[in-house]
mmCIF file of C-alpha atoms in Angstrom:
data_model
loop_
_atom_site.group_PDB
_atom_site.id
_atom_site.type_symbol
_atom_site.label_atom_id
_atom_site.label_comp_id
_atom_site.label_asym_id
_atom_site.label_seq_id
_atom_site.Cartn_x
_atom_site.Cartn_y
_atom_site.Cartn_z
ATOM 1 C CA MET A 1 -19.845 -79.179 -150.731
ATOM 2 C CA LYS A 2 -17.271 -76.675 -149.603
ATOM 3 C CA ASN A 3 -14.524 -78.352 -151.647
ATOM 4 C CA THR A 4 -16.861 -78.590 -154.678
ATOM 5 C CA TRP A 5 -17.444 -74.856 -154.700
ATOM 6 C CA LYS A 6 -13.700 -74.242 -154.383
ATOM 7 C CA LYS A 7 -13.071 -76.476 -157.400
ATOM 8 C CA LEU A 8 -15.731 -74.637 -159.419
ATOM 9 C CA ALA A 9 -14.152 -71.322 -158.474
ATOM 10 C CA VAL A 10 -10.767 -72.542 -159.692
ATOM 11 C CA MET A 11 -12.308 -73.646 -162.991
ATOM 12 C CA VAL A 12 -13.930 -70.234 -163.531
ATOM 13 C CA VAL A 13 -10.674 -68.393 -162.793
ATOM 14 C CA THR A 14 -8.732 -70.722 -165.089
ATOM 15 C CA ALA A 15 -11.172 -70.181 -167.936
ATOM 16 C CA SER A 16 -10.993 -66.419 -167.502
ATOM 17 C CA MET A 17 -7.199 -66.520 -167.580
ATOM 18 C CA VAL A 18 -7.274 -68.433 -170.870
ATOM 19 C CA ILE A 19 -9.672 -65.903 -172.400
ATOM 20 C CA CYS A 20 -7.561 -62.987 -171.208
ATOM 21 C CA GLY A 21 -4.293 -64.540 -172.316
ATOM 22 C CA GLY A 22 -3.151 -65.088 -168.718
ATOM 23 C CA ALA A 23 -3.375 -61.404 -167.856
ATOM 24 C CA MET A 24 -5.043 -62.212 -164.536
ATOM 25 C CA SER A 25 -2.228 -64.380 -163.207
ATOM 26 C CA VAL A 26 -0.231 -61.527 -161.694
ATOM 27 C CA SER A 27 -3.189 -59.793 -160.014
ATOM 28 C CA ALA A 28 -4.598 -63.068 -158.651
ATOM 29 C CA ALA A 29 -1.263 -63.908 -157.072
ATOM 30 C CA ALA A 30 -1.019 -60.436 -155.597
ATOM 31 C CA GLU A 31 -4.411 -60.855 -153.870
ATOM 32 C CA THR A 32 -3.445 -64.097 -152.146
ATOM 33 C CA PRO A 33 -2.237 -63.323 -148.597
ATOM 34 C CA GLU A 34 1.046 -64.774 -147.476
ATOM 35 C CA LYS A 35 0.854 -68.056 -145.578
ATOM 36 C CA VAL A 36 1.683 -67.383 -141.939
ATOM 37 C CA THR A 37 1.837 -69.375 -138.705
ATOM 38 C CA VAL A 38 0.343 -67.709 -135.629
ATOM 39 C CA ASN A 39 1.048 -68.913 -132.083
ATOM 40 C CA VAL A 40 -2.185 -68.554 -130.132
ATOM 41 C CA ALA A 41 -2.798 -68.738 -126.373
ATOM 42 C CA TYR A 42 -6.105 -70.071 -125.050
ATOM 43 C CA MET A 43 -7.545 -71.153 -121.707
ATOM 44 C CA PRO A 44 -9.015 -74.631 -121.183
ATOM 45 C CA ASP A 45 -12.700 -73.721 -121.045
ATOM 46 C CA TYR A 46 -15.722 -73.123 -123.248
ATOM 47 C CA SER A 47 -15.507 -69.324 -123.049
ATOM 48 C CA SER A 48 -12.011 -69.212 -124.516
ATOM 49 C CA LEU A 49 -12.314 -71.935 -127.124
ATOM 50 C CA ASN A 50 -15.833 -71.910 -128.572
ATOM 51 C CA GLY A 51 -15.263 -69.478 -131.456
ATOM 52 C CA LEU A 52 -11.583 -70.317 -131.895
ATOM 53 C CA ILE A 53 -12.065 -74.076 -132.167
ATOM 54 C CA SER A 54 -15.015 -73.587 -134.527
ATOM 55 C CA ALA A 55 -12.856 -71.442 -136.815
ATOM 56 C CA VAL A 56 -10.108 -74.078 -136.742
ATOM 57 C CA GLU A 57 -12.393 -77.063 -137.372
ATOM 58 C CA LEU A 58 -14.420 -75.382 -140.126
ATOM 59 C CA GLY A 59 -11.352 -74.174 -142.016
ATOM 60 C CA TYR A 60 -11.933 -70.444 -141.556
ATOM 61 C CA PHE A 61 -8.281 -69.810 -140.662
ATOM 62 C CA GLU A 62 -7.205 -71.957 -143.598
ATOM 63 C CA ASP A 63 -9.351 -69.755 -145.841
ATOM 64 C CA GLU A 64 -7.288 -66.774 -144.607
ATOM 65 C CA ASN A 65 -4.022 -68.664 -145.253
ATOM 66 C CA ILE A 66 -3.292 -68.826 -141.511
ATOM 67 C CA ASP A 67 -1.859 -71.834 -139.665
ATOM 68 C CA VAL A 68 -2.841 -71.729 -135.991
ATOM 69 C CA GLU A 69 -0.614 -73.265 -133.312
ATOM 70 C CA LEU A 70 -2.496 -73.492 -129.993
ATOM 71 C CA THR A 71 -0.957 -73.348 -126.499
ATOM 72 C CA GLU A 72 -2.869 -73.655 -123.223
ATOM 73 C CA PHE A 73 -2.511 -71.157 -120.363
ATOM 74 C CA ALA A 74 -4.182 -70.854 -116.972
ATOM 75 C CA ASP A 75 -4.882 -67.103 -116.935
ATOM 76 C CA GLY A 76 -4.526 -63.768 -118.714
ATOM 77 C CA PRO A 77 -1.446 -62.361 -116.947
ATOM 78 C CA THR A 78 0.623 -65.415 -117.875
ATOM 79 C CA VAL A 79 -0.633 -65.143 -121.455
ATOM 80 C CA ILE A 80 0.652 -61.553 -121.612
ATOM 81 C CA GLN A 81 3.981 -62.597 -120.096
ATOM 82 C CA ALA A 82 4.369 -65.227 -122.818
ATOM 83 C CA MET A 83 3.510 -62.656 -125.471
ATOM 84 C CA GLU A 84 6.117 -60.284 -124.074
ATOM 85 C CA SER A 85 8.707 -63.065 -124.253
ATOM 86 C CA GLY A 86 7.839 -63.623 -127.918
ATOM 87 C CA SER A 87 6.593 -67.203 -127.642
ATOM 88 C CA ILE A 88 2.944 -66.220 -128.246
ATOM 89 C CA ASP A 89 1.586 -63.899 -130.948
ATOM 90 C CA ILE A 90 -2.124 -63.692 -130.108
ATOM 91 C CA GLY A 91 -3.832 -64.428 -126.813
ATOM 92 C CA TYR A 92 -7.160 -64.608 -125.019
ATOM 93 C CA ILE A 93 -7.681 -62.786 -121.707
ATOM 94 C CA GLY A 94 -10.419 -62.446 -119.112
ATOM 95 C CA GLN A 95 -11.599 -59.370 -117.262
ATOM 96 C CA GLY A 96 -8.737 -58.908 -114.795
ATOM 97 C CA ALA A 97 -5.924 -58.794 -117.352
ATOM 98 C CA HIS A 98 -7.578 -55.927 -119.238
ATOM 99 C CA LYS A 99 -5.985 -53.490 -116.792
ATOM 100 C CA LEU A 100 -2.648 -54.444 -118.348
ATOM 101 C CA CYS A 101 -3.963 -53.398 -121.755
ATOM 102 C CA ILE A 102 -5.198 -50.083 -120.352
ATOM 103 C CA ASN A 103 -1.728 -49.586 -118.884
ATOM 104 C CA GLY A 104 -0.199 -49.950 -122.343
ATOM 105 C CA ARG A 105 1.142 -53.499 -122.321
ATOM 106 C CA ALA A 106 -1.082 -54.891 -125.090
ATOM 107 C CA ASP A 107 -3.725 -54.018 -127.703
ATOM 108 C CA ILE A 108 -7.214 -55.510 -127.912
ATOM 109 C CA PHE A 109 -8.291 -56.393 -131.462
ATOM 110 C CA ALA A 110 -11.428 -58.502 -130.906
ATOM 111 C CA LEU A 111 -14.170 -58.528 -128.278
ATOM 112 C CA ALA A 112 -14.933 -62.139 -127.384
ATOM 113 C CA HIS A 113 -17.969 -61.668 -125.145
ATOM 114 C CA VAL A 114 -19.571 -59.978 -122.161
ATOM 115 C CA SER A 115 -19.008 -62.465 -119.376
ATOM 116 C CA ASN A 116 -21.043 -63.720 -116.470
ATOM 117 C CA SER A 117 -18.656 -66.554 -115.668
ATOM 118 C CA ASP A 118 -16.887 -65.111 -112.592
ATOM 119 C CA GLY A 119 -18.144 -65.543 -109.056
ATOM 120 C CA VAL A 120 -17.432 -65.483 -105.348
ATOM 121 C CA ILE A 121 -18.515 -68.672 -103.595
ATOM 122 C CA GLY A 122 -18.902 -69.171 -99.861
ATOM 123 C CA SER A 123 -19.938 -71.991 -97.539
ATOM 124 C CA LYS A 124 -22.611 -72.133 -94.849
ATOM 125 C CA GLU A 125 -20.435 -74.436 -92.738
ATOM 126 C CA LYS A 126 -17.578 -71.946 -92.898
ATOM 127 C CA GLY A 127 -19.824 -69.004 -92.099
ATOM 128 C CA THR A 128 -19.213 -67.411 -95.494
ATOM 129 C CA ASP A 129 -22.734 -67.775 -96.887
ATOM 130 C CA THR A 130 -23.143 -63.983 -96.869
ATOM 131 C CA ILE A 131 -20.893 -61.214 -98.139
ATOM 132 C CA GLU A 132 -20.521 -59.869 -94.610
ATOM 133 C CA GLY A 133 -19.414 -63.333 -93.498
ATOM 134 C CA LEU A 134 -16.258 -63.029 -95.624
ATOM 135 C CA LYS A 135 -14.653 -60.681 -93.112
ATOM 136 C CA GLY A 136 -11.579 -62.220 -91.496
ATOM 137 C CA LYS A 137 -11.909 -65.439 -93.522
ATOM 138 C CA LYS A 138 -9.431 -67.280 -95.746
ATOM 139 C CA ILE A 139 -10.391 -66.656 -99.350
ATOM 140 C CA ALA A 140 -8.680 -68.215 -102.359
ATOM 141 C CA TYR A 141 -8.229 -66.126 -105.506
ATOM 142 C CA SER A 142 -5.853 -65.661 -108.451
ATOM 143 C CA SER A 143 -4.143 -62.279 -108.487
ATOM 144 C CA GLY A 144 -4.241 -60.172 -111.638
ATOM 145 C CA THR A 145 -7.217 -62.066 -113.065
ATOM 146 C CA SER A 146 -10.985 -61.673 -113.158
ATOM 147 C CA SER A 147 -10.948 -63.642 -109.903
ATOM 148 C CA GLU A 148 -9.269 -60.748 -108.092
ATOM 149 C CA ASP A 149 -11.501 -58.247 -109.842
ATOM 150 C CA ILE A 150 -14.783 -59.797 -108.707
ATOM 151 C CA LEU A 151 -13.436 -60.473 -105.213
ATOM 152 C CA LYS A 152 -12.604 -56.796 -104.738
ATOM 153 C CA LYS A 153 -16.029 -55.752 -106.029
ATOM 154 C CA THR A 154 -17.751 -58.222 -103.729
ATOM 155 C CA LEU A 155 -15.814 -57.025 -100.698
ATOM 156 C CA ALA A 156 -16.597 -53.403 -101.577
ATOM 157 C CA LYS A 157 -20.280 -54.288 -101.749
ATOM 158 C CA GLY A 158 -19.971 -55.389 -98.121
ATOM 159 C CA GLY A 159 -17.951 -52.316 -97.126
ATOM 160 C CA MET A 160 -14.637 -54.186 -97.032
ATOM 161 C CA THR A 161 -11.270 -54.304 -98.802
ATOM 162 C CA MET A 162 -8.647 -57.010 -99.259
ATOM 163 C CA ASP A 163 -7.190 -55.942 -95.898
ATOM 164 C CA ASP A 164 -10.332 -57.259 -94.178
ATOM 165 C CA ILE A 165 -9.759 -60.859 -95.269
ATOM 166 C CA THR A 166 -6.948 -63.406 -95.375
ATOM 167 C CA ALA A 167 -6.415 -63.450 -99.117
ATOM 168 C CA ILE A 168 -4.700 -66.588 -100.380
ATOM 169 C CA ASP A 169 -3.274 -66.191 -103.872
ATOM 170 C CA MET A 170 -3.093 -69.450 -105.814
ATOM 171 C CA ASP A 171 -3.177 -70.852 -109.309
ATOM 172 C CA ALA A 172 -6.699 -71.079 -110.691
ATOM 173 C CA THR A 173 -6.484 -74.849 -111.025
ATOM 174 C CA ASN A 174 -5.833 -75.249 -107.284
ATOM 175 C CA ILE A 175 -8.819 -73.221 -106.085
ATOM 176 C CA VAL A 176 -11.303 -76.056 -106.566
ATOM 177 C CA THR A 177 -9.122 -78.458 -104.563
ATOM 178 C CA ALA A 178 -8.744 -75.905 -101.774
ATOM 179 C CA MET A 179 -12.506 -75.435 -101.511
ATOM 180 C CA ILE A 180 -13.276 -79.163 -101.598
ATOM 181 C CA SER A 181 -10.662 -79.918 -98.930
ATOM 182 C CA GLY A 182 -11.936 -77.096 -96.714
ATOM 183 C CA SER A 183 -8.528 -75.441 -96.461
ATOM 184 C CA VAL A 184 -10.119 -72.122 -97.432
ATOM 185 C CA ASP A 185 -13.427 -70.590 -96.378
ATOM 186 C CA ALA A 186 -14.481 -69.102 -99.692
ATOM 187 C CA CYS A 187 -13.124 -68.482 -103.174
ATOM 188 C CA ALA A 188 -13.283 -66.216 -106.183
ATOM 189 C CA THR A 189 -13.010 -68.003 -109.516
ATOM 190 C CA TRP A 190 -14.615 -68.523 -112.915
ATOM 191 C CA VAL A 191 -16.401 -71.169 -114.970
ATOM 192 C CA PRO A 192 -15.764 -74.109 -115.102
ATOM 193 C CA ASN A 193 -14.041 -73.949 -111.686
ATOM 194 C CA SER A 194 -17.019 -72.221 -110.087
ATOM 195 C CA LEU A 195 -19.430 -74.863 -111.398
ATOM 196 C CA LYS A 196 -17.175 -77.604 -110.025
ATOM 197 C CA VAL A 197 -17.086 -75.988 -106.578
ATOM 198 C CA LEU A 198 -20.868 -75.612 -106.502
ATOM 199 C CA GLN A 199 -21.242 -79.276 -107.480
ATOM 200 C CA GLU A 200 -18.647 -80.750 -105.127
ATOM 201 C CA VAL A 201 -19.065 -78.661 -101.947
ATOM 202 C CA ASP A 202 -22.404 -79.623 -100.396
ATOM 203 C CA ASP A 203 -23.231 -76.296 -98.748
ATOM 204 C CA ALA A 204 -21.541 -74.010 -101.273
ATOM 205 C CA ILE A 205 -23.414 -70.847 -102.173
ATOM 206 C CA GLN A 206 -22.622 -68.315 -104.874
ATOM 207 C CA LEU A 207 -22.625 -64.841 -103.349
ATOM 208 C CA THR A 208 -22.032 -62.739 -106.471
ATOM 209 C CA ASP A 209 -21.435 -62.989 -110.197
ATOM 210 C CA ASN A 210 -20.674 -60.451 -112.936
ATOM 211 C CA LYS A 211 -24.326 -59.478 -113.319
ATOM 212 C CA THR A 212 -24.363 -58.389 -109.672
ATOM 213 C CA PHE A 213 -22.305 -55.377 -110.723
ATOM 214 C CA ARG A 214 -23.760 -54.789 -114.220
ATOM 215 C CA ALA A 215 -25.049 -51.306 -113.268
ATOM 216 C CA ASP A 216 -21.515 -50.108 -112.456
ATOM 217 C CA THR A 217 -19.194 -52.132 -114.660
ATOM 218 C CA VAL A 218 -18.992 -54.828 -117.291
ATOM 219 C CA SER A 219 -16.860 -57.966 -117.425
ATOM 220 C CA LEU A 220 -15.250 -58.500 -120.815
ATOM 221 C CA ASP A 221 -13.150 -61.199 -122.430
ATOM 222 C CA SER A 222 -11.000 -60.223 -125.407
ATOM 223 C CA TRP A 223 -8.348 -61.252 -127.913
ATOM 224 C CA ILE A 224 -5.092 -59.299 -127.725
ATOM 225 C CA VAL A 225 -1.636 -58.734 -129.219
ATOM 226 C CA MET A 226 1.471 -56.809 -128.275
ATOM 227 C CA LYS A 227 1.478 -53.217 -129.554
ATOM 228 C CA LYS A 228 4.509 -53.793 -131.787
ATOM 229 C CA TYR A 229 2.823 -56.850 -133.311
ATOM 230 C CA SER A 230 -0.372 -54.920 -134.042
ATOM 231 C CA GLU A 231 1.579 -52.103 -135.695
ATOM 232 C CA GLU A 232 3.486 -54.502 -137.951
ATOM 233 C CA ASN A 233 0.695 -56.987 -138.730
ATOM 234 C CA ARG A 234 -2.567 -55.084 -139.080
ATOM 235 C CA ASP A 235 -3.659 -56.978 -142.207
ATOM 236 C CA LEU A 236 -2.984 -60.283 -140.478
ATOM 237 C CA LEU A 237 -5.067 -59.212 -137.469
ATOM 238 C CA VAL A 238 -8.001 -58.394 -139.748
ATOM 239 C CA ARG A 239 -7.682 -61.806 -141.394
ATOM 240 C CA PHE A 240 -7.414 -63.566 -138.015
ATOM 241 C CA ALA A 241 -10.367 -61.628 -136.571
ATOM 242 C CA ARG A 242 -12.453 -62.314 -139.674
ATOM 243 C CA ALA A 243 -11.932 -66.061 -139.268
ATOM 244 C CA LEU A 244 -12.518 -65.824 -135.515
ATOM 245 C CA TYR A 245 -15.824 -63.981 -135.894
ATOM 246 C CA LYS A 246 -17.000 -66.557 -138.427
ATOM 247 C CA GLY A 247 -16.324 -69.088 -135.676
ATOM 248 C CA PHE A 248 -18.323 -66.936 -133.238
ATOM 249 C CA ASP A 249 -21.217 -66.833 -135.703
ATOM 250 C CA TYR A 250 -21.215 -70.617 -136.050
ATOM 251 C CA ARG A 251 -21.126 -71.022 -132.274
ATOM 252 C CA ALA A 252 -24.029 -68.579 -131.862
ATOM 253 C CA ASP A 253 -26.420 -71.106 -133.424
ATOM 254 C CA HIS A 254 -27.314 -73.313 -130.456
ATOM 255 C CA SER A 255 -28.090 -76.214 -132.768
ATOM 256 C CA HIS A 256 -24.281 -76.466 -133.017
ATOM 257 C CA ASP A 257 -23.711 -76.650 -129.237
ATOM 258 C CA ASP A 258 -23.169 -80.399 -129.130
ATOM 259 C CA GLU A 259 -20.733 -80.328 -132.042
ATOM 260 C CA VAL A 260 -18.728 -77.352 -130.737
ATOM 261 C CA CYS A 261 -18.543 -78.765 -127.215
ATOM 262 C CA GLY A 262 -17.399 -82.059 -128.701
ATOM 263 C CA TRP A 263 -14.513 -80.312 -130.462
ATOM 264 C CA ILE A 264 -13.524 -78.541 -127.242
ATOM 265 C CA ALA A 265 -13.827 -81.745 -125.202
ATOM 266 C CA ASP A 266 -11.433 -83.484 -127.587
ATOM 267 C CA LYS A 267 -8.969 -80.600 -127.329
ATOM 268 C CA ILE A 268 -8.832 -80.202 -123.541
ATOM 269 C CA LYS A 269 -9.851 -83.744 -122.527
ATOM 270 C CA LEU A 270 -12.896 -82.595 -120.577
ATOM 271 C CA ASP A 271 -16.325 -84.201 -120.357
ATOM 272 C CA LYS A 272 -18.600 -82.772 -123.061
ATOM 273 C CA GLN A 273 -21.555 -82.462 -120.699
ATOM 274 C CA THR A 274 -19.510 -80.172 -118.447
ATOM 275 C CA LEU A 275 -18.892 -77.917 -121.428
ATOM 276 C CA LEU A 276 -22.542 -77.949 -122.459
ATOM 277 C CA GLU A 277 -23.344 -76.543 -119.016
ATOM 278 C CA GLN A 278 -21.243 -73.460 -119.895
ATOM 279 C CA VAL A 279 -22.989 -72.354 -123.096
ATOM 280 C CA ASN A 280 -25.068 -69.695 -121.314
ATOM 281 C CA VAL A 281 -22.426 -68.083 -119.079
ATOM 282 C CA ALA A 282 -21.969 -65.012 -121.305
ATOM 283 C CA ASP A 283 -23.499 -62.738 -123.921
ATOM 284 C CA TRP A 284 -21.612 -64.139 -126.891
ATOM 285 C CA THR A 285 -20.392 -61.708 -129.554
ATOM 286 C CA THR A 286 -21.185 -62.142 -133.261
ATOM 287 C CA SER A 287 -20.037 -60.345 -136.391
ATOM 288 C CA ASP A 288 -23.520 -58.866 -136.765
ATOM 289 C CA PHE A 289 -23.286 -57.320 -133.299
ATOM 290 C CA ILE A 290 -19.912 -55.754 -134.113
ATOM 291 C CA ARG A 291 -21.199 -54.375 -137.436
ATOM 292 C CA ASN A 292 -24.268 -52.755 -135.924
ATOM 293 C CA HIS A 293 -23.195 -51.897 -132.371
ATOM 294 C CA LEU A 294 -19.567 -50.771 -132.549
ATOM 295 C CA ASP A 295 -20.335 -47.669 -130.463
ATOM 296 C CA GLU A 296 -21.805 -49.950 -127.799
ATOM 297 C CA VAL A 297 -18.636 -52.055 -127.887
ATOM 298 C CA LYS A 298 -16.594 -48.903 -127.309
ATOM 299 C CA GLY A 299 -18.922 -48.060 -124.414
ATOM 300 C CA TYR A 300 -18.238 -51.458 -122.845
ATOM 301 C CA TYR A 301 -14.513 -50.781 -122.783
ATOM 302 C CA GLU A 302 -15.071 -47.249 -121.442
ATOM 303 C CA LEU A 303 -17.233 -48.592 -118.598
ATOM 304 C CA GLN A 304 -14.690 -51.316 -117.873
ATOM 305 C CA GLN A 305 -11.876 -48.776 -117.752
ATOM 306 C CA LYS A 306 -13.884 -46.501 -115.435
ATOM 307 C CA SER A 307 -14.076 -49.321 -112.899
ATOM 308 C CA PHE A 308 -10.321 -49.975 -113.058
ATOM 309 C CA VAL A 309 -9.561 -46.264 -112.710
ATOM 310 C CA GLU A 310 -11.808 -46.002 -109.663
ATOM 311 C CA SER A 311 -10.078 -48.982 -108.050
ATOM 312 C CA GLY A 312 -6.648 -47.412 -108.638
ATOM 313 C CA ASP A 313 -5.445 -50.071 -111.084
ATOM 314 C CA CYS A 314 -4.819 -47.653 -113.937
ATOM 315 C CA GLU A 315 -5.081 -44.060 -115.109
ATOM 316 C CA GLU A 316 -7.701 -42.785 -117.532
ATOM 317 C CA THR A 317 -6.683 -43.140 -121.169
ATOM 318 C CA PRO A 318 -8.555 -42.980 -124.506
ATOM 319 C CA VAL A 319 -10.048 -46.362 -125.367
ATOM 320 C CA GLU A 320 -8.781 -45.990 -128.941
ATOM 321 C CA ASP A 321 -5.207 -46.101 -127.585
ATOM 322 C CA TYR A 322 -5.511 -49.815 -126.821
ATOM 323 C CA VAL A 323 -8.743 -51.120 -128.430
ATOM 324 C CA LEU A 324 -8.433 -51.590 -132.209
ATOM 325 C CA LEU A 325 -12.049 -50.856 -133.110
ATOM 326 C CA ASP A 326 -11.052 -50.333 -136.753
ATOM 327 C CA VAL A 327 -9.769 -53.912 -136.946
ATOM 328 C CA MET A 328 -13.040 -55.258 -135.518
ATOM 329 C CA LYS A 329 -15.033 -53.140 -137.977
ATOM 330 C CA GLU A 330 -13.044 -54.239 -141.043
ATOM 331 C CA ALA A 331 -13.067 -57.897 -139.997
ATOM 332 C CA CYS A 332 -16.866 -57.929 -139.726
ATOM 333 C CA VAL A 333 -17.738 -56.166 -142.983
ATOM 334 C CA GLU A 334 -20.379 -58.172 -144.867
#
């Protein structure tokens, strides 16, 4: 059906050009955006891929004359490092890496979602089944990510800091193994790692998640670019965001869950059922939400920044300096 409509559109344009003596040929060519290849960083989970993979599979990027080359990364800080090296153009980050954007290292051009996928998990056997029980224990986390962010918030809730625990910094993919083997007493991680820990460790208990701290802060996931790239490629960012939000809108219809999770499963070689268990771990953004609640989106980033400022990770700065709200607005125009 989609191809049929495209063919009809071509026929109408062709007929008009004949009637007008070909006068439309120059203007039509001028309106066609240049074909461009964009190197995109993602993380191997539902949260990162649901809208992106939908946009790829349904041809939304193709409609914008964009070829997307996908590369997998473990976390936000390494995504930003790759962008700084020039190997990646556009990347997805979780909560923790947003402090780097506030500090001027990257611009945010699309809100992905408000997350509830991070958590601190303890063990009754290890004596870490309460927040207070974390004191003096070995806790696995990934520095610079949402893992570190929620760990610090959890410790603060119990009147502690990182100095009150034995913090073991490790790659996100190794946290699950460390918890299953018992080499650590607790961990801070995100979905799907957190779900795996809760499934595989018999006495595991989740102590906190993002909603625990909703009154004081918000956990966001976003799509970002380097500042120089955003300055030189604004039109491209609007086109990319427009395709991405169409993917978000398709994903938002839960009758598509099985199909979308199937696409992701094929991409990252993960069991589809595991992905289906992740479809409710966030408040997923849509183009309609951006159109009608852009001030609320700005408020999210202000609240997020407030938390980072209070923790000493960054200094206060206008949200507009690093969040491209105008790009989001233009991309989501009906």
